[in-house]
PDB file of C-alpha atoms in Angstrom:
ATOM      1  CA  MET A   1     164.609 179.070 133.957  1.00 63.00           C
ATOM      2  CA  MET A   2     163.621 179.303 130.811  1.00 67.00           C
ATOM      3  CA  VAL A   3     163.318 182.946 130.995  1.00 76.00           C
ATOM      4  CA  ALA A   4     166.556 183.185 132.526  1.00 77.00           C
ATOM      5  CA  LEU A   5     167.851 182.450 129.269  1.00 73.00           C
ATOM      6  CA  ALA A   6     165.738 184.627 127.539  1.00 79.00           C
ATOM      7  CA  ILE A   7     166.525 187.563 129.873  1.00 83.00           C
ATOM      8  CA  ALA A   8     170.992 186.621 130.280  1.00 81.00           C
ATOM      9  CA  SER A   9     170.323 185.935 126.019  1.00 81.00           C
ATOM     10  CA  ILE A  10     169.024 189.834 125.993  1.00 84.00           C
ATOM     11  CA  LEU A  11     170.807 191.491 128.210  1.00 84.00           C
ATOM     12  CA  LEU A  12     174.017 189.401 126.485  1.00 81.00           C
ATOM     13  CA  VAL A  13     173.299 191.127 123.309  1.00 82.00           C
ATOM     14  CA  THR A  14     172.375 194.264 124.233  1.00 83.00           C
ATOM     15  CA  VAL A  15     175.406 195.016 126.662  1.00 83.00           C
ATOM     16  CA  LEU A  16     178.039 193.308 125.190  1.00 84.00           C
ATOM     17  CA  GLY A  17     176.821 193.249 121.543  1.00 84.00           C
ATOM     18  CA  ARG A  18     177.763 196.066 118.637  1.00 87.00           C
ATOM     19  CA  PRO A  19     174.495 197.834 118.465  1.00 87.00           C
ATOM     20  CA  ASP A  20     176.494 199.965 115.808  1.00 91.00           C
ATOM     21  CA  LYS A  21     176.695 196.527 113.453  1.00 91.00           C
ATOM     22  CA  PRO A  22     173.144 195.074 114.116  1.00 90.00           C
ATOM     23  CA  ARG A  23     173.291 193.103 110.499  1.00 92.00           C
ATOM     24  CA  GLU A  24     176.364 192.176 111.307  1.00 94.00           C
ATOM     25  CA  SER A  25     175.786 191.012 114.110  1.00 92.00           C
ATOM     26  CA  LEU A  26     171.956 188.848 113.268  1.00 92.00           C
ATOM     27  CA  PHE A  27     174.723 187.824 109.950  1.00 95.00           C
ATOM     28  CA  LEU A  28     176.900 186.293 112.888  1.00 96.00           C
ATOM     29  CA  PHE A  29     173.136 184.843 114.827  1.00 93.00           C
ATOM     30  CA  THR A  30     172.098 183.965 112.225  1.00 95.00           C
ATOM     31  CA  LEU A  31     175.573 182.104 111.107  1.00 96.00           C
ATOM     32  CA  ASP A  32     175.685 180.169 115.088  1.00 95.00           C
ATOM     33  CA  GLN A  33     172.332 179.235 114.619  1.00 93.00           C
ATOM     34  CA  THR A  34     173.593 176.777 111.331  1.00 94.00           C
ATOM     35  CA  VAL A  35     175.328 174.857 113.171  1.00 92.00           C
ATOM     36  CA  THR A  36     174.095 174.634 116.533  1.00 88.00           C
ATOM     37  CA  TRP A  37     170.485 174.101 115.501  1.00 83.00           C
ATOM     38  CA  PRO A  38     171.270 171.009 112.708  1.00 87.00           C
ATOM     39  CA  THR A  39     173.377 170.202 115.661  1.00 86.00           C
ATOM     40  CA  THR A  40     170.944 169.998 118.863  1.00 82.00           C
ATOM     41  CA  ILE A  41     168.314 168.326 116.341  1.00 82.00           C
ATOM     42  CA  LEU A  42     170.678 165.661 115.202  1.00 86.00           C
ATOM     43  CA  ALA A  43     172.509 164.465 119.072  1.00 82.00           C
ATOM     44  CA  VAL A  44     167.774 164.705 119.900  1.00 80.00           C
ATOM     45  CA  TYR A  45     167.173 162.043 117.647  1.00 83.00           C
ATOM     46  CA  SER A  46     169.648 159.781 117.828  1.00 84.00           C
ATOM     47  CA  GLY A  47     169.133 159.938 121.535  1.00 82.00           C
ATOM     48  CA  ILE A  48     172.633 161.258 122.657  1.00 81.00           C
ATOM     49  CA  LEU A  49     169.867 164.134 124.532  1.00 77.00           C
ATOM     50  CA  GLU A  50     166.797 164.468 125.531  1.00 74.00           C
ATOM     51  CA  SER A  51     164.652 168.313 125.938  1.00 74.00           C
ATOM     52  CA  PRO A  52     161.457 166.280 128.360  1.00 71.00           C
ATOM     53  CA  VAL A  53     160.206 170.436 129.253  1.00 72.00           C
ATOM     54  CA  ARG A  54     160.483 172.520 125.464  1.00 69.00           C
ATOM     55  CA  LEU A  55     159.134 176.043 124.407  1.00 71.00           C
ATOM     56  CA  PHE A  56     157.834 174.366 122.114  1.00 71.00           C
ATOM     57  CA  PRO A  57     156.470 171.064 122.341  1.00 69.00           C
ATOM     58  CA  LYS A  58     154.403 169.915 119.120  1.00 68.00           C
ATOM     59  CA  ALA A  59     157.845 171.388 116.667  1.00 69.00           C
ATOM     60  CA  THR A  60     160.866 169.978 117.755  1.00 72.00           C
ATOM     61  CA  ASP A  61     161.682 167.748 120.257  1.00 69.00           C
ATOM     62  CA  SER A  62     165.373 169.812 120.653  1.00 72.00           C
ATOM     63  CA  ASN A  63     165.640 172.799 123.869  1.00 74.00           C
ATOM     64  CA  PHE A  64     164.575 175.980 121.871  1.00 75.00           C
ATOM     65  CA  LEU A  65     165.811 178.519 124.060  1.00 80.00           C
ATOM     66  CA  LEU A  66     169.109 177.281 124.511  1.00 81.00           C
ATOM     67  CA  SER A  67     170.456 175.422 121.098  1.00 83.00           C
ATOM     68  CA  PHE A  68     168.688 178.559 118.874  1.00 87.00           C
ATOM     69  CA  ILE A  69     168.471 181.447 120.494  1.00 87.00           C
ATOM     70  CA  PHE A  70     171.350 182.150 124.032  1.00 88.00           C
ATOM     71  CA  PHE A  71     173.868 179.621 121.625  1.00 90.00           C
ATOM     72  CA  PRO A  72     173.719 182.171 119.028  1.00 92.00           C
ATOM     73  CA  THR A  73     174.024 185.430 121.141  1.00 93.00           C
ATOM     74  CA  ALA A  74     176.521 183.815 123.077  1.00 93.00           C
ATOM     75  CA  PHE A  75     179.189 183.443 119.546  1.00 95.00           C
ATOM     76  CA  VAL A  76     178.143 187.115 119.012  1.00 95.00           C
ATOM     77  CA  VAL A  77     178.843 188.258 121.884  1.00 95.00           C
ATOM     78  CA  TYR A  78     182.514 185.851 120.873  1.00 97.00           C
ATOM     79  CA  TYR A  79     183.141 187.281 118.209  1.00 97.00           C
ATOM     80  CA  TRP A  80     182.954 190.257 118.763  1.00 96.00           C
ATOM     81  CA  HIS A  81     185.399 191.044 122.134  1.00 95.00           C
ATOM     82  CA  TYR A  82     187.596 188.007 120.548  1.00 97.00           C
ATOM     83  CA  PRO A  83     191.324 189.369 121.156  1.00 96.00           C
ATOM     84  CA  ARG A  84     192.451 189.871 116.955  1.00 94.00           C
ATOM     85  CA  SER A  85     195.448 192.723 117.682  1.00 95.00           C
ATOM     86  CA  ARG A  86     196.735 190.278 120.435  1.00 95.00           C
ATOM     87  CA  ASN A  87     199.000 187.256 120.340  1.00 96.00           C
ATOM     88  CA  HIS A  88     198.165 183.968 120.297  1.00 95.00           C
ATOM     89  CA  PHE A  89     198.497 182.638 123.992  1.00 97.00           C
ATOM     90  CA  ALA A  90     195.621 185.222 124.649  1.00 97.00           C
ATOM     91  CA  GLN A  91     193.557 184.349 121.577  1.00 96.00           C
ATOM     92  CA  ILE A  92     193.187 180.494 123.111  1.00 95.00           C
ATOM     93  CA  ALA A  93     192.650 181.923 126.365  1.00 96.00           C
ATOM     94  CA  TYR A  94     190.057 183.757 125.266  1.00 97.00           C
ATOM     95  CA  THR A  95     188.666 181.373 123.529  1.00 95.00           C
ATOM     96  CA  LEU A  96     188.926 178.330 126.103  1.00 95.00           C
ATOM     97  CA  ALA A  97     188.046 180.560 128.624  1.00 95.00           C
ATOM     98  CA  PHE A  98     185.133 181.883 126.649  1.00 94.00           C
ATOM     99  CA  THR A  99     183.874 177.638 125.271  1.00 93.00           C
ATOM    100  CA  GLY A 100     184.807 176.535 129.691  1.00 92.00           C
ATOM    101  CA  ALA A 101     181.475 179.670 130.503  1.00 92.00           C
ATOM    102  CA  ILE A 102     180.077 178.015 127.598  1.00 90.00           C
ATOM    103  CA  ILE A 103     179.553 174.822 129.014  1.00 87.00           C
ATOM    104  CA  LEU A 104     179.946 175.366 132.180  1.00 88.00           C
ATOM    105  CA  VAL A 105     175.628 176.984 130.763  1.00 86.00           C
ATOM    106  CA  HIS A 106     174.963 173.630 129.204  1.00 81.00           C
ATOM    107  CA  VAL A 107     176.701 171.839 132.615  1.00 83.00           C
ATOM    108  CA  ALA A 108     174.529 173.632 134.980  1.00 84.00           C
ATOM    109  CA  VAL A 109     170.808 173.497 132.748  1.00 82.00           C
ATOM    110  CA  GLN A 110     171.519 169.771 132.269  1.00 80.00           C
ATOM    111  CA  LYS A 111     171.964 169.696 136.041  1.00 82.00           C
ATOM    112  CA  TYR A 112     169.656 171.318 137.302  1.00 84.00           C
ATOM    113  CA  THR A 113     166.550 171.397 135.140  1.00 80.00           C
ATOM    114  CA  ASP A 114     164.600 169.853 133.363  1.00 76.00           C
ATOM    115  CA  LEU A 115     164.923 171.818 129.779  1.00 72.00           C
ATOM    116  CA  LEU A 116     168.447 168.920 129.202  1.00 72.00           C
ATOM    117  CA  LEU A 117     168.625 165.986 129.591  1.00 65.00           C
ATOM    118  CA  SER A 118     172.067 163.717 128.956  1.00 69.00           C
ATOM    119  CA  ILE A 119     171.299 160.034 127.166  1.00 63.00           C
ATOM    120  CA  THR A 120     175.140 159.328 126.950  1.00 64.00           C
ATOM    121  CA  PHE A 121     176.805 162.426 126.943  1.00 66.00           C
ATOM    122  CA  SER A 122     177.927 164.821 129.199  1.00 67.00           C
ATOM    123  CA  GLY A 123     178.110 168.517 128.362  1.00 65.00           C
ATOM    124  CA  TYR A 124     181.838 168.180 129.445  1.00 70.00           C
ATOM    125  CA  LYS A 125     182.398 166.020 126.090  1.00 75.00           C
ATOM    126  CA  ALA A 126     181.599 168.906 124.659  1.00 79.00           C
ATOM    127  CA  VAL A 127     184.760 170.976 125.081  1.00 85.00           C
ATOM    128  CA  PRO A 128     185.968 170.031 121.135  1.00 89.00           C
ATOM    129  CA  PHE A 129     182.993 170.948 119.230  1.00 87.00           C
ATOM    130  CA  PHE A 130     182.471 174.109 120.853  1.00 89.00           C
ATOM    131  CA  ILE A 131     185.919 175.272 120.568  1.00 93.00           C
ATOM    132  CA  ILE A 132     186.503 173.881 117.201  1.00 94.00           C
ATOM    133  CA  SER A 133     183.157 175.269 116.507  1.00 94.00           C
ATOM    134  CA  TYR A 134     183.244 178.663 117.181  1.00 95.00           C
ATOM    135  CA  PHE A 135     187.166 178.687 115.272  1.00 95.00           C
ATOM    136  CA  LEU A 136     186.031 177.608 111.653  1.00 96.00           C
ATOM    137  CA  LYS A 137     182.825 179.738 112.573  1.00 97.00           C
ATOM    138  CA  ARG A 138     185.048 183.247 113.344  1.00 97.00           C
ATOM    139  CA  ILE A 139     187.210 182.542 110.671  1.00 97.00           C
ATOM    140  CA  TYR A 140     184.177 181.892 108.069  1.00 98.00           C
ATOM    141  CA  ALA A 141     183.201 185.276 109.581  1.00 98.00           C
ATOM    142  CA  ASP A 142     186.515 187.123 108.793  1.00 97.00           C
ATOM    143  CA  TRP A 143     186.396 186.081 105.587  1.00 98.00           C
ATOM    144  CA  TYR A 144     182.507 187.211 104.696  1.00 97.00           C
ATOM    145  CA  PHE A 145     183.264 190.911 106.476  1.00 97.00           C
ATOM    146  CA  SER A 146     186.680 190.965 104.200  1.00 96.00           C
ATOM    147  CA  GLN A 147     185.141 189.281 100.302  1.00 95.00           C
ATOM    148  CA  LEU A 148     182.012 192.342 102.191  1.00 93.00           C
ATOM    149  CA  ALA A 149     184.164 195.187 102.803  1.00 91.00           C
ATOM    150  CA  LYS A 150     186.021 194.849  99.516  1.00 93.00           C
ATOM    151  CA  LEU A 151     183.332 194.504  98.230  1.00 92.00           C
ATOM    152  CA  ARG A 152     181.696 197.628  99.471  1.00 88.00           C
ATOM    153  CA  SER A 153     184.685 199.634  98.331  1.00 89.00           C
ATOM    154  CA  ASP A 154     184.825 198.921  95.473  1.00 86.00           C
ATOM    155  CA  GLN A 155     181.495 199.885  94.543  1.00 83.00           C
ATOM    156  CA  GLN A 156     182.490 203.485  95.363  1.00 73.00           C
TER     157      GLN A 156
END
């Protein structure tokens, strides 16, 4: 399953990413890492989640590929394909569908592999967290890119 997550991450970013905006994509990737990585570490150390099989067992007790690679890659794809020019219903539907797909991956990893073991937590309880965090990260990234555009236009 680790190999499948790595391949899925590579495919997501190469097929659905924006090759014309690598720096912006890297910013989005890092932005998501700053949220998912500490959140996952807190969940593991508080006993909510457990990762019996880990890529770096001596470095961390949490799942590296899922939290540090797959989820951030998914956020990059989410951000670049977000329907900004559509109505609010389409935007909400897109966010619900996308976060729902991510939750299904999370639940499948919990249920069918040893990569993630839920102690007092199910993937379905993560739905509000993913929806709120995707919304806030998208708002922040929009603000950041608008500020960056202003700086670039002022310099020219």
